Amino acid sequence: MSSFSLTFQGSNFIGLGGNGGGLAEKISVDERWVHKIPDNLPLDEAALIEPLSVGYHAVERANLSEKSTVLVVGAGPIGLLTAAVAKAQGHTVIISEPSGLRRKKAQEAQVADYFFNPIEDDIQAKVHEINEKGVDAAFECTSVQPGFDACLDAIHMGGTVVIVAIWGKPASVDMAKLVIKEANLLGTIAYNNTHPKTIDLVSTGKIKLDQVITAKIGLDDLIDKGFDTLIHHNETAVKSLVSPTGKGL
């Protein structure tokens, strides 16, 4: 996600478009951006409230009925946390993810009911085995064309596709399929006053975030074990927690 693309669209975020961020020595923010963390919420898990809020907002945007069936395409950090929110709200969750490590992490975190590999599995067929009509909503968390296509194929008539990933290039849309299905196609960006609701989900035990952390690294390892992994080997990690000691917060 580049600061240019967000600024170009008239939006900006602390840490992405200047004014400090996670690597700043100090940062000041308006009081409304500060949220109290309950004593029973470990700081390691509290560090994931921000990305979890992205997933919460995405699920909120889908406007789901009770006990819906949803597909999450991509089990990277945002996909996994989007699935966690949907699962915590009582929906049946299907994950499509080619990385074995990420599928395993999603299973360990118990954020979904079904886990499939889109390279080996026919996702549309698997979805219809679970729900004959198709899913009520599909969340695109990959920013790749096959991921979007899978979402549009998986939803039932009148279903919703929510684009959660930030795309760095244009995508193609099967307009005939979109029209014939009377599909709802939505975009979502970050969050909108969802941090308190997200904190409540975690502090009450409805979502457990400890399984989402795949690595804890110190500042000295930030380049080799942090950025390099994210750029060149992101399929081997879900969320890395950076702290001065490397032992967590």
Coordinates of C-alpha atoms in Angstrom, one line a residue, residues 42-140:
P42 CA -1.8 -8.6 26.3
L43 CA 0.1 -5.9 24.4
D44 CA 1.4 -8.5 21.8
E45 CA -2.3 -9.1 20.9
A46 CA -3.2 -5.4 21.3
A47 CA -0.7 -4.6 18.5
L48 CA -3.0 -6.5 16.1
I49 CA -6.1 -4.5 17.0
E50 CA -5.5 -2.1 14.1
P51 CA -5.4 -4.8 11.3
L52 CA -8.2 -6.6 13.0
S53 CA -10.3 -3.4 12.7
V54 CA -9.7 -3.5 9.0
G55 CA -11.3 -7.0 8.9
Y56 CA -14.2 -5.8 11.2
H57 CA -15.0 -2.9 8.9
A58 CA -15.0 -5.2 5.8
V59 CA -17.4 -7.6 7.4
E60 CA -19.5 -4.6 8.6
R61 CA -19.6 -3.3 5.0
A62 CA -21.0 -6.7 3.8
N63 CA -24.2 -6.1 5.9
L64 CA -24.6 -9.8 6.5
S65 CA -27.7 -11.5 7.9
E66 CA -27.4 -13.8 10.9
K67 CA -25.5 -17.0 10.3
S68 CA -24.5 -16.3 6.8
T69 CA -22.0 -18.3 4.8
V70 CA -18.9 -16.4 3.6
L71 CA -15.8 -17.0 1.5
V72 CA -12.5 -15.3 2.4
V73 CA -10.0 -15.5 -0.5
G74 CA -6.5 -15.1 0.9
A75 CA -5.3 -15.9 4.4
G76 CA -2.6 -13.3 4.8
P77 CA -2.9 -11.0 7.8
I78 CA -6.0 -9.1 6.7
G79 CA -7.7 -12.2 5.2
L80 CA -7.1 -14.2 8.3
L81 CA -8.4 -11.4 10.6
T82 CA -11.4 -10.8 8.3
A83 CA -12.2 -14.5 8.7
A84 CA -11.8 -14.2 12.4
V85 CA -14.3 -11.4 12.7
A86 CA -16.9 -13.3 10.5
K87 CA -16.4 -16.5 12.6
A88 CA -16.7 -14.6 15.9
Q89 CA -20.0 -13.1 14.7
G90 CA -21.4 -16.6 14.1
H91 CA -21.1 -17.0 10.3
T92 CA -19.9 -20.1 8.5
V93 CA -16.5 -19.2 7.0
I94 CA -14.6 -20.8 4.1
I95 CA -11.0 -19.9 3.4
S96 CA -9.2 -20.2 0.1
E97 CA -5.4 -20.0 0.4
P98 CA -2.6 -21.6 -1.7
S99 CA 0.0 -21.3 1.1
G100 CA 0.2 -24.4 3.3
L101 CA 1.7 -22.5 6.2
R102 CA -1.1 -19.9 6.0
R103 CA -3.8 -22.5 5.8
K104 CA -2.3 -24.3 8.8
K105 CA -2.1 -21.0 10.8
A106 CA -5.7 -20.3 9.9
Q107 CA -6.7 -23.7 11.2
E108 CA -4.7 -23.3 14.4
A109 CA -6.3 -20.0 15.0
Q110 CA -9.8 -21.6 14.4
V111 CA -10.9 -18.6 12.3
A112 CA -12.8 -20.7 9.7
D113 CA -14.9 -23.9 9.2
Y114 CA -13.4 -25.0 5.9
F115 CA -9.9 -24.5 4.4
F116 CA -9.2 -25.1 0.7
N117 CA -6.2 -24.8 -1.6
P118 CA -7.2 -23.0 -4.9
I119 CA -4.4 -24.7 -6.8
E120 CA -5.7 -28.2 -6.1
D121 CA -9.4 -27.6 -5.2
D122 CA -12.3 -26.3 -7.4
I123 CA -13.3 -23.5 -5.1
Q124 CA -16.7 -22.9 -6.8
A125 CA -17.5 -26.6 -6.5
K126 CA -16.4 -26.8 -2.9
V127 CA -18.5 -23.7 -2.0
H128 CA -21.6 -25.3 -3.6
E129 CA -21.1 -28.5 -1.6
I130 CA -21.2 -26.5 1.6
N131 CA -24.1 -24.2 0.5
E132 CA -26.0 -25.2 -2.6
K133 CA -26.9 -21.6 -3.5
G134 CA -23.4 -20.2 -3.0
V135 CA -22.0 -17.9 -0.4
D136 CA -23.8 -14.8 0.9
A137 CA -20.6 -12.7 0.7
A138 CA -17.0 -13.2 -0.5
F139 CA -14.0 -11.1 0.7
E140 CA -11.2 -10.6 -1.8

